């Protein structure tokens, strides 16, 4: 059972207004749940100033808490295997993943009587004989919190939220001192909410597998008219379908005279925000209706900033909020404290990366909007000073915007946009202000897909007809090639006063465009003659080098450019930018190799969980030479590979022959060899990058992305069993 002691307070002093939030976690011994039967402890403290400035956040945990996290990760078969491997690797040394930090001293908890918690010399909470509490936090850099909390008025017991117990105390008196690093202590006073809750903390497991993911929101509302309202919302999601299977919502209100009213609120989220650091989506505005007290309120968070901590999954939102509405038919205003922990278990890394789609679509809509306009026409045509008179806005929109939106609207897997965001986060800079780059990456990638479909004569993409089948080949090529230069439309806004930096970004991208076209040229030309020579000599060395070069230039180098451009824009140093570029180039190259593999054994294996596979042998039917087919040259007998190659050379191969060739290539170990090669590329680049990066949750996720690129299927058929699980 987990206990939680928390204070959030609004404080005033000579330095102005600020808010603070501190929470101490204590989990006692309970061996029945299958996790380490030793107590663990954790602490979170944040402080923010007036005006919505980003909070300064600190989180700590002790060694048993790290062991608990590691046990949960290792036991959770529902977690995506690539993410689980990266997390286990990060937690292997027994230290937390920053920004979580390890408590350096012992933890002491009073055995009975009044509350007494001492957390490693960093924080303490003590209950006095008069019922007040003293909360202290002290850090080595001089940060200091020393507050006395005096509960007043009625307590609100928690009820109606499953097994959650305890109570909260609104409108406590708070006084004491606060100091930042290098600051002298400042006397502060104000009010706050103090609460003590108990409840289960471990995920719902069955047979070692997580069965449910739980998210929750809490709104502590203080109205200027004297009413206090606490609203809790718990949502249980199935880990496979991500459908909400259970929802519990409850509220309590305290009138100015101390009367307690329990309520069943109507709670609706009216806006949301997606963190580019954790990819969690948080509600940021709520409509709250409590019929029992005739209250209709709108609660709006003031800061879009999540707190990153593996203790909560990936992160949580804690922020002040403004409140407006009516109570008893009369206008009211107030303030609130909001905590949101969304259901955020990563059961499928593709679904996880897909969380970026909402933000990406929003940014694409700003760059390539739904409606034509003179301003859009001028922007699309280069903004070079030449009047756009006579250029029909509607025609420009229909021929340059709509073909691109045809592919951006359905959305893709999102790993390329993640690369750009992650590169900035890895360098210690929030990627939020640079969200327009996500639209750039998505537009450029969609343009590349549109042209690729023309060249391959494909008829569909992303579940919709290929662009050229709707808009025609000439329009598609023109719109897509114009979109390759979309970076120019955002870069001046992102770095308006640095000509040298803009030049460096432009040079990086223009060189990448040339290189990617070279890779595409080799891919279009194909490898038929090189395969002929390899089969004749029974030696695929030159052929493999040619295919890998095409993959590297076509897919690897654009991924490298997206990472390096992100790093350049946020001022990263040359050494780390180069290492980031090398790693993401390996990720892109590995992704293309495993794309070949999906197509190959998609012709022989059933789709996972009954789903339809994207790939099902198109390359073999078309007679296209891919990495696994090339690998098979040296793994199959010379006469056998010669016969198989003759049966597919030139394309138009019948389904039965496709299945035969796919089975032979898969069975000889070519698939396993390709996966090992893809993984070796990613791992080698990671070994060079890893020491240059500070530990962080983003670093874990970037490592997981490399695992995913090198192994697109959670389990790979291979001789002797599963290659990676």
mmCIF file of N, CA and C in Angstrom, residues 622-714:
data_model
loop_
_atom_site.group_PDB
_atom_site.id
_atom_site.type_symbol
_atom_site.label_atom_id
_atom_site.label_comp_id
_atom_site.label_asym_id
_atom_site.label_seq_id
_atom_site.Cartn_x
_atom_site.Cartn_y
_atom_site.Cartn_z
ATOM 1 N N UNK A 622 7.831 -8.256 -57.791
ATOM 2 C CA UNK A 622 8.342 -7.305 -58.776
ATOM 3 C C UNK A 622 9.756 -7.647 -59.240
ATOM 4 N N UNK A 623 10.337 -8.696 -58.669
ATOM 5 C CA UNK A 623 11.695 -9.064 -59.057
ATOM 6 C C UNK A 623 12.744 -8.122 -58.513
ATOM 7 N N UNK A 624 12.429 -7.444 -57.410
ATOM 8 C CA UNK A 624 13.347 -6.465 -56.838
ATOM 9 C C UNK A 624 14.350 -7.162 -55.932
ATOM 10 N N UNK A 625 15.605 -6.781 -56.045
ATOM 11 C CA UNK A 625 16.663 -7.371 -55.227
ATOM 12 C C UNK A 625 16.763 -6.590 -53.918
ATOM 13 N N UNK A 626 16.562 -7.286 -52.815
ATOM 14 C CA UNK A 626 16.627 -6.665 -51.500
ATOM 15 C C UNK A 626 17.737 -7.307 -50.682
ATOM 16 N N UNK A 627 17.984 -6.745 -49.513
ATOM 17 C CA UNK A 627 19.081 -7.222 -48.675
ATOM 18 C C UNK A 627 18.971 -8.712 -48.333
ATOM 19 N N UNK A 628 17.819 -9.224 -47.888
ATOM 20 C CA UNK A 628 17.781 -10.659 -47.552
ATOM 21 C C UNK A 628 17.997 -11.568 -48.762
ATOM 22 N N UNK A 629 17.499 -11.176 -49.927
ATOM 23 C CA UNK A 629 17.731 -11.983 -51.124
ATOM 24 C C UNK A 629 19.220 -12.002 -51.461
ATOM 25 N N UNK A 630 19.867 -10.847 -51.301
ATOM 26 C CA UNK A 630 21.310 -10.788 -51.559
ATOM 27 C C UNK A 630 22.078 -11.625 -50.544
ATOM 28 N N UNK A 631 21.665 -11.587 -49.286
ATOM 29 C CA UNK A 631 22.317 -12.390 -48.253
ATOM 30 C C UNK A 631 22.220 -13.887 -48.565
ATOM 31 N N UNK A 632 21.098 -14.282 -49.150
ATOM 32 C CA UNK A 632 20.875 -15.701 -49.435
ATOM 33 C C UNK A 632 21.849 -16.242 -50.473
ATOM 34 N N UNK A 633 22.480 -15.371 -51.238
ATOM 35 C CA UNK A 633 23.392 -15.824 -52.292
ATOM 36 C C UNK A 633 24.491 -16.710 -51.715
ATOM 37 N N UNK A 634 25.049 -16.329 -50.591
ATOM 38 C CA UNK A 634 26.139 -17.121 -50.015
ATOM 39 C C UNK A 634 25.649 -18.165 -49.023
ATOM 40 N N UNK A 635 24.377 -18.108 -48.651
ATOM 41 C CA UNK A 635 23.850 -19.032 -47.648
ATOM 42 C C UNK A 635 23.134 -20.223 -48.258
ATOM 43 N N UNK A 636 22.753 -20.114 -49.512
ATOM 44 C CA UNK A 636 22.109 -21.222 -50.220
ATOM 45 C C UNK A 636 23.104 -21.847 -51.199
ATOM 46 N N UNK A 637 22.941 -23.119 -51.527
ATOM 47 C CA UNK A 637 23.806 -23.728 -52.552
ATOM 48 C C UNK A 637 23.720 -22.951 -53.869
ATOM 49 N N UNK A 638 24.790 -22.943 -54.620
ATOM 50 C CA UNK A 638 24.869 -22.146 -55.841
ATOM 51 C C UNK A 638 23.755 -22.485 -56.819
ATOM 52 N N UNK A 639 23.477 -23.790 -57.000
ATOM 53 C CA UNK A 639 22.431 -24.145 -57.950
ATOM 54 C C UNK A 639 21.050 -23.749 -57.444
ATOM 55 N N UNK A 640 20.869 -23.801 -56.122
ATOM 56 C CA UNK A 640 19.565 -23.447 -55.551
ATOM 57 C C UNK A 640 19.293 -21.948 -55.689
ATOM 58 N N UNK A 641 20.273 -21.089 -55.346
ATOM 59 C CA UNK A 641 20.040 -19.646 -55.449
ATOM 60 C C UNK A 641 19.911 -19.244 -56.909
ATOM 61 N N UNK A 642 20.612 -19.937 -57.796
ATOM 62 C CA UNK A 642 20.492 -19.633 -59.221
ATOM 63 C C UNK A 642 19.078 -19.928 -59.703
ATOM 64 N N UNK A 643 18.530 -21.077 -59.286
ATOM 65 C CA UNK A 643 17.168 -21.445 -59.705
ATOM 66 C C UNK A 643 16.146 -20.456 -59.137
ATOM 67 N N UNK A 644 16.289 -20.111 -57.855
ATOM 68 C CA UNK A 644 15.341 -19.195 -57.233
ATOM 69 C C UNK A 644 15.401 -17.810 -57.884
ATOM 70 N N UNK A 645 16.609 -17.354 -58.179
ATOM 71 C CA UNK A 645 16.752 -16.025 -58.793
ATOM 72 C C UNK A 645 16.111 -16.004 -60.175
ATOM 73 N N UNK A 646 16.308 -17.069 -60.949
ATOM 74 C CA UNK A 646 15.686 -17.122 -62.283
ATOM 75 C C UNK A 646 14.158 -17.082 -62.174
ATOM 76 N N UNK A 647 13.606 -17.636 -61.108
ATOM 77 C CA UNK A 647 12.144 -17.711 -60.986
ATOM 78 C C UNK A 647 11.501 -16.366 -60.664
ATOM 79 N N UNK A 648 12.276 -15.424 -60.119
ATOM 80 C CA UNK A 648 11.692 -14.117 -59.792
ATOM 81 C C UNK A 648 12.283 -12.984 -60.630
ATOM 82 N N UNK A 649 13.380 -13.235 -61.308
ATOM 83 C CA UNK A 649 14.035 -12.169 -62.085
ATOM 84 C C UNK A 649 13.068 -11.647 -63.150
ATOM 85 N N UNK A 650 12.964 -10.342 -63.242
ATOM 86 C CA UNK A 650 12.101 -9.727 -64.241
ATOM 87 C C UNK A 650 10.708 -9.411 -63.746
ATOM 88 N N UNK A 651 10.322 -9.939 -62.578
ATOM 89 C CA UNK A 651 9.021 -9.590 -61.997
ATOM 90 C C UNK A 651 7.881 -10.402 -62.559
ATOM 91 N N UNK A 652 6.680 -10.078 -62.091
ATOM 92 C CA UNK A 652 5.490 -10.788 -62.525
ATOM 93 C C UNK A 652 5.400 -12.192 -61.976
ATOM 94 N N UNK A 653 6.060 -12.441 -60.845
ATOM 95 C CA UNK A 653 6.115 -13.782 -60.277
ATOM 96 C C UNK A 653 4.774 -14.165 -59.651
ATOM 97 N N UNK A 654 4.378 -15.414 -59.818
ATOM 98 C CA UNK A 654 3.097 -15.868 -59.264
ATOM 99 C C UNK A 654 3.222 -16.054 -57.752
ATOM 100 N N UNK A 655 2.095 -15.994 -57.024
ATOM 101 C CA UNK A 655 2.122 -16.075 -55.555
ATOM 102 C C UNK A 655 2.776 -17.332 -55.019
ATOM 103 N N UNK A 656 2.556 -18.476 -55.647
ATOM 104 C CA UNK A 656 3.141 -19.718 -55.150
ATOM 105 C C UNK A 656 4.666 -19.661 -55.194
ATOM 106 N N UNK A 657 5.219 -19.135 -56.277
ATOM 107 C CA UNK A 657 6.671 -19.017 -56.393
ATOM 108 C C UNK A 657 7.213 -18.010 -55.388
ATOM 109 N N UNK A 658 6.483 -16.900 -55.177
ATOM 110 C CA UNK A 658 6.891 -15.911 -54.180
ATOM 111 C C UNK A 658 7.012 -16.563 -52.811
ATOM 112 N N UNK A 659 6.012 -17.386 -52.456
ATOM 113 C CA UNK A 659 6.053 -18.050 -51.154
ATOM 114 C C UNK A 659 7.225 -19.025 -51.072
ATOM 115 N N UNK A 660 7.488 -19.734 -52.167
ATOM 116 C CA UNK A 660 8.603 -20.678 -52.173
ATOM 117 C C UNK A 660 9.933 -19.962 -51.963
ATOM 118 N N UNK A 661 10.151 -18.880 -52.697
ATOM 119 C CA UNK A 661 11.411 -18.147 -52.587
ATOM 120 C C UNK A 661 11.535 -17.520 -51.203
ATOM 121 N N UNK A 662 10.441 -16.936 -50.710
ATOM 122 C CA UNK A 662 10.477 -16.311 -49.385
ATOM 123 C C UNK A 662 10.805 -17.338 -48.314
ATOM 124 N N UNK A 663 10.206 -18.526 -48.409
ATOM 125 C CA UNK A 663 10.475 -19.571 -47.425
ATOM 126 C C UNK A 663 11.931 -20.013 -47.479
ATOM 127 N N UNK A 664 12.485 -20.132 -48.679
ATOM 128 C CA UNK A 664 13.877 -20.560 -48.820
ATOM 129 C C UNK A 664 14.833 -19.516 -48.256
ATOM 130 N N UNK A 665 14.578 -18.254 -48.558
ATOM 131 C CA UNK A 665 15.447 -17.179 -48.072
ATOM 132 C C UNK A 665 15.355 -17.065 -46.554
ATOM 133 N N UNK A 666 14.133 -17.166 -46.035
ATOM 134 C CA UNK A 666 13.955 -17.088 -44.589
ATOM 135 C C UNK A 666 14.604 -18.285 -43.900
ATOM 136 N N UNK A 667 14.424 -19.459 -44.467
ATOM 137 C CA UNK A 667 14.930 -20.661 -43.838
ATOM 138 C C UNK A 667 16.428 -20.806 -43.845
ATOM 139 N N UNK A 668 17.120 -20.151 -44.765
ATOM 140 C CA UNK A 668 18.573 -20.318 -44.851
ATOM 141 C C UNK A 668 19.339 -19.434 -43.878
ATOM 142 N N UNK A 669 18.639 -18.582 -43.162
ATOM 143 C CA UNK A 669 19.300 -17.708 -42.198
ATOM 144 C C UNK A 669 19.558 -16.310 -42.700
ATOM 145 N N UNK A 670 19.075 -15.959 -43.887
ATOM 146 C CA UNK A 670 19.316 -14.619 -44.435
ATOM 147 C C UNK A 670 18.611 -13.547 -43.611
ATOM 148 N N UNK A 671 17.395 -13.865 -43.151
ATOM 149 C CA UNK A 671 16.659 -12.892 -42.335
ATOM 150 C C UNK A 671 17.419 -12.605 -41.054
ATOM 151 N N UNK A 672 17.860 -13.667 -40.388
ATOM 152 C CA UNK A 672 18.606 -13.482 -39.153
ATOM 153 C C UNK A 672 19.881 -12.677 -39.392
ATOM 154 N N UNK A 673 20.576 -12.967 -40.487
ATOM 155 C CA UNK A 673 21.817 -12.245 -40.790
ATOM 156 C C UNK A 673 21.547 -10.756 -41.010
ATOM 157 N N UNK A 674 20.440 -10.439 -41.690
ATOM 158 C CA UNK A 674 20.102 -9.035 -41.930
ATOM 159 C C UNK A 674 19.757 -8.319 -40.624
ATOM 160 N N UNK A 675 18.995 -8.986 -39.761
ATOM 161 C CA UNK A 675 18.676 -8.372 -38.472
ATOM 162 C C UNK A 675 19.940 -8.147 -37.653
ATOM 163 N N UNK A 676 20.836 -9.107 -37.674
ATOM 164 C CA UNK A 676 22.080 -8.941 -36.932
ATOM 165 C C UNK A 676 22.897 -7.784 -37.490
ATOM 166 N N UNK A 677 22.885 -7.625 -38.815
ATOM 167 C CA UNK A 677 23.611 -6.510 -39.417
ATOM 168 C C UNK A 677 22.979 -5.176 -39.025
ATOM 169 N N UNK A 678 21.642 -5.096 -39.105
ATOM 170 C CA UNK A 678 20.953 -3.858 -38.741
ATOM 171 C C UNK A 678 21.226 -3.513 -37.289
ATOM 172 N N UNK A 679 21.151 -4.494 -36.420
ATOM 173 C CA UNK A 679 21.388 -4.258 -34.994
ATOM 174 C C UNK A 679 22.836 -3.860 -34.736
ATOM 175 N N UNK A 680 23.767 -4.476 -35.463
ATOM 176 C CA UNK A 680 25.180 -4.141 -35.285
ATOM 177 C C UNK A 680 25.447 -2.692 -35.661
ATOM 178 N N UNK A 681 24.842 -2.216 -36.752
ATOM 179 C CA UNK A 681 25.010 -0.810 -37.150
ATOM 180 C C UNK A 681 24.512 0.122 -36.050
ATOM 181 N N UNK A 682 23.303 -0.151 -35.551
ATOM 182 C CA UNK A 682 22.713 0.712 -34.529
ATOM 183 C C UNK A 682 23.520 0.657 -33.238
ATOM 184 N N UNK A 683 23.897 -0.546 -32.809
ATOM 185 C CA UNK A 683 24.624 -0.689 -31.549
ATOM 186 C C UNK A 683 25.993 -0.016 -31.608
ATOM 187 N N UNK A 684 26.678 -0.135 -32.738
ATOM 188 C CA UNK A 684 28.000 0.495 -32.864
ATOM 189 C C UNK A 684 27.888 2.010 -32.779
ATOM 190 N N UNK A 685 26.893 2.587 -33.458
ATOM 191 C CA UNK A 685 26.697 4.038 -33.398
ATOM 192 C C UNK A 685 26.278 4.467 -32.001
ATOM 193 N N UNK A 686 25.480 3.627 -31.328
ATOM 194 C CA UNK A 686 25.050 3.967 -29.966
ATOM 195 C C UNK A 686 26.235 3.968 -29.003
ATOM 196 N N UNK A 687 27.147 3.017 -29.156
ATOM 197 C CA UNK A 687 28.313 2.988 -28.269
ATOM 198 C C UNK A 687 29.143 4.252 -28.395
ATOM 199 N N UNK A 688 29.167 4.857 -29.565
ATOM 200 C CA UNK A 688 29.912 6.099 -29.736
ATOM 201 C C UNK A 688 29.133 7.307 -29.214
ATOM 202 N N UNK A 689 27.811 7.250 -29.314
ATOM 203 C CA UNK A 689 26.986 8.385 -28.876
ATOM 204 C C UNK A 689 26.724 8.364 -27.376
ATOM 205 N N UNK A 690 26.479 7.196 -26.822
ATOM 206 C CA UNK A 690 25.988 7.080 -25.443
ATOM 207 C C UNK A 690 26.830 7.830 -24.415
ATOM 208 N N UNK A 691 28.178 7.744 -24.458
ATOM 209 C CA UNK A 691 28.964 8.458 -23.439
ATOM 210 C C UNK A 691 28.874 9.975 -23.542
ATOM 211 N N UNK A 692 28.440 10.488 -24.675
ATOM 212 C CA UNK A 692 28.393 11.944 -24.876
ATOM 213 C C UNK A 692 27.102 12.569 -24.368
ATOM 214 N N UNK A 693 26.137 11.748 -23.967
ATOM 215 C CA UNK A 693 24.823 12.248 -23.577
ATOM 216 C C UNK A 693 24.594 12.082 -22.088
ATOM 217 N N UNK A 694 23.986 13.080 -21.485
ATOM 218 C CA UNK A 694 23.553 12.947 -20.098
ATOM 219 C C UNK A 694 22.408 11.952 -20.025
ATOM 220 N N UNK A 695 22.316 11.233 -18.908
ATOM 221 C CA UNK A 695 21.227 10.282 -18.736
ATOM 222 C C UNK A 695 19.895 11.028 -18.678
ATOM 223 N N UNK A 696 18.879 10.477 -19.315
ATOM 224 C CA UNK A 696 17.560 11.108 -19.328
ATOM 225 C C UNK A 696 16.546 10.108 -19.850
ATOM 226 N N UNK A 697 15.271 10.415 -19.639
ATOM 227 C CA UNK A 697 14.210 9.581 -20.188
ATOM 228 C C UNK A 697 14.257 9.605 -21.713
ATOM 229 N N UNK A 698 14.548 10.770 -22.297
ATOM 230 C CA UNK A 698 14.655 10.859 -23.754
ATOM 231 C C UNK A 698 15.739 9.935 -24.278
ATOM 232 N N UNK A 699 16.833 9.850 -23.555
ATOM 233 C CA UNK A 699 17.926 8.965 -23.968
ATOM 234 C C UNK A 699 17.457 7.512 -23.995
ATOM 235 N N UNK A 700 16.671 7.123 -23.008
ATOM 236 C CA UNK A 700 16.121 5.765 -22.983
ATOM 237 C C UNK A 700 15.240 5.526 -24.207
ATOM 238 N N UNK A 701 14.392 6.495 -24.519
ATOM 239 C CA UNK A 701 13.470 6.331 -25.641
ATOM 240 C C UNK A 701 14.199 6.332 -26.981
ATOM 241 N N UNK A 702 15.264 7.095 -27.085
ATOM 242 C CA UNK A 702 16.063 7.097 -28.319
ATOM 243 C C UNK A 702 16.769 5.753 -28.496
ATOM 244 N N UNK A 703 17.229 5.195 -27.390
ATOM 245 C CA UNK A 703 17.804 3.851 -27.464
ATOM 246 C C UNK A 703 16.739 2.846 -27.910
ATOM 247 N N UNK A 704 15.527 2.986 -27.379
ATOM 248 C CA UNK A 704 14.428 2.098 -27.774
ATOM 249 C C UNK A 704 14.099 2.260 -29.251
ATOM 250 N N UNK A 705 14.194 3.487 -29.776
ATOM 251 C CA UNK A 705 13.951 3.701 -31.202
ATOM 252 C C UNK A 705 14.954 2.929 -32.042
ATOM 253 N N UNK A 706 16.214 2.922 -31.612
ATOM 254 C CA UNK A 706 17.221 2.143 -32.335
ATOM 255 C C UNK A 706 16.909 0.655 -32.289
ATOM 256 N N UNK A 707 16.454 0.174 -31.124
ATOM 257 C CA UNK A 707 16.044 -1.229 -31.022
ATOM 258 C C UNK A 707 14.907 -1.534 -31.992
ATOM 259 N N UNK A 708 13.971 -0.598 -32.082
ATOM 260 C CA UNK A 708 12.814 -0.771 -32.976
ATOM 261 C C UNK A 708 13.247 -0.792 -34.444
ATOM 262 N N UNK A 709 14.102 0.141 -34.830
ATOM 263 C CA UNK A 709 14.541 0.200 -36.230
ATOM 264 C C UNK A 709 15.266 -1.079 -36.627
ATOM 265 N N UNK A 710 16.016 -1.655 -35.684
ATOM 266 C CA UNK A 710 16.775 -2.861 -35.976
ATOM 267 C C UNK A 710 15.937 -4.123 -35.845
ATOM 268 N N UNK A 711 14.758 -4.007 -35.260
ATOM 269 C CA UNK A 711 13.906 -5.177 -35.084
ATOM 270 C C UNK A 711 12.461 -4.714 -35.119
ATOM 271 N N UNK A 712 11.887 -4.639 -36.300
ATOM 272 C CA UNK A 712 10.544 -4.089 -36.450
ATOM 273 C C UNK A 712 9.482 -5.009 -35.879
ATOM 274 N N UNK A 713 9.714 -6.329 -35.895
ATOM 275 C CA UNK A 713 8.777 -7.268 -35.298
ATOM 276 C C UNK A 713 9.262 -7.604 -33.895
ATOM 277 N N UNK A 714 8.350 -7.681 -32.889
ATOM 278 C CA UNK A 714 8.781 -8.041 -31.541
ATOM 279 C C UNK A 714 9.480 -9.390 -31.478
#
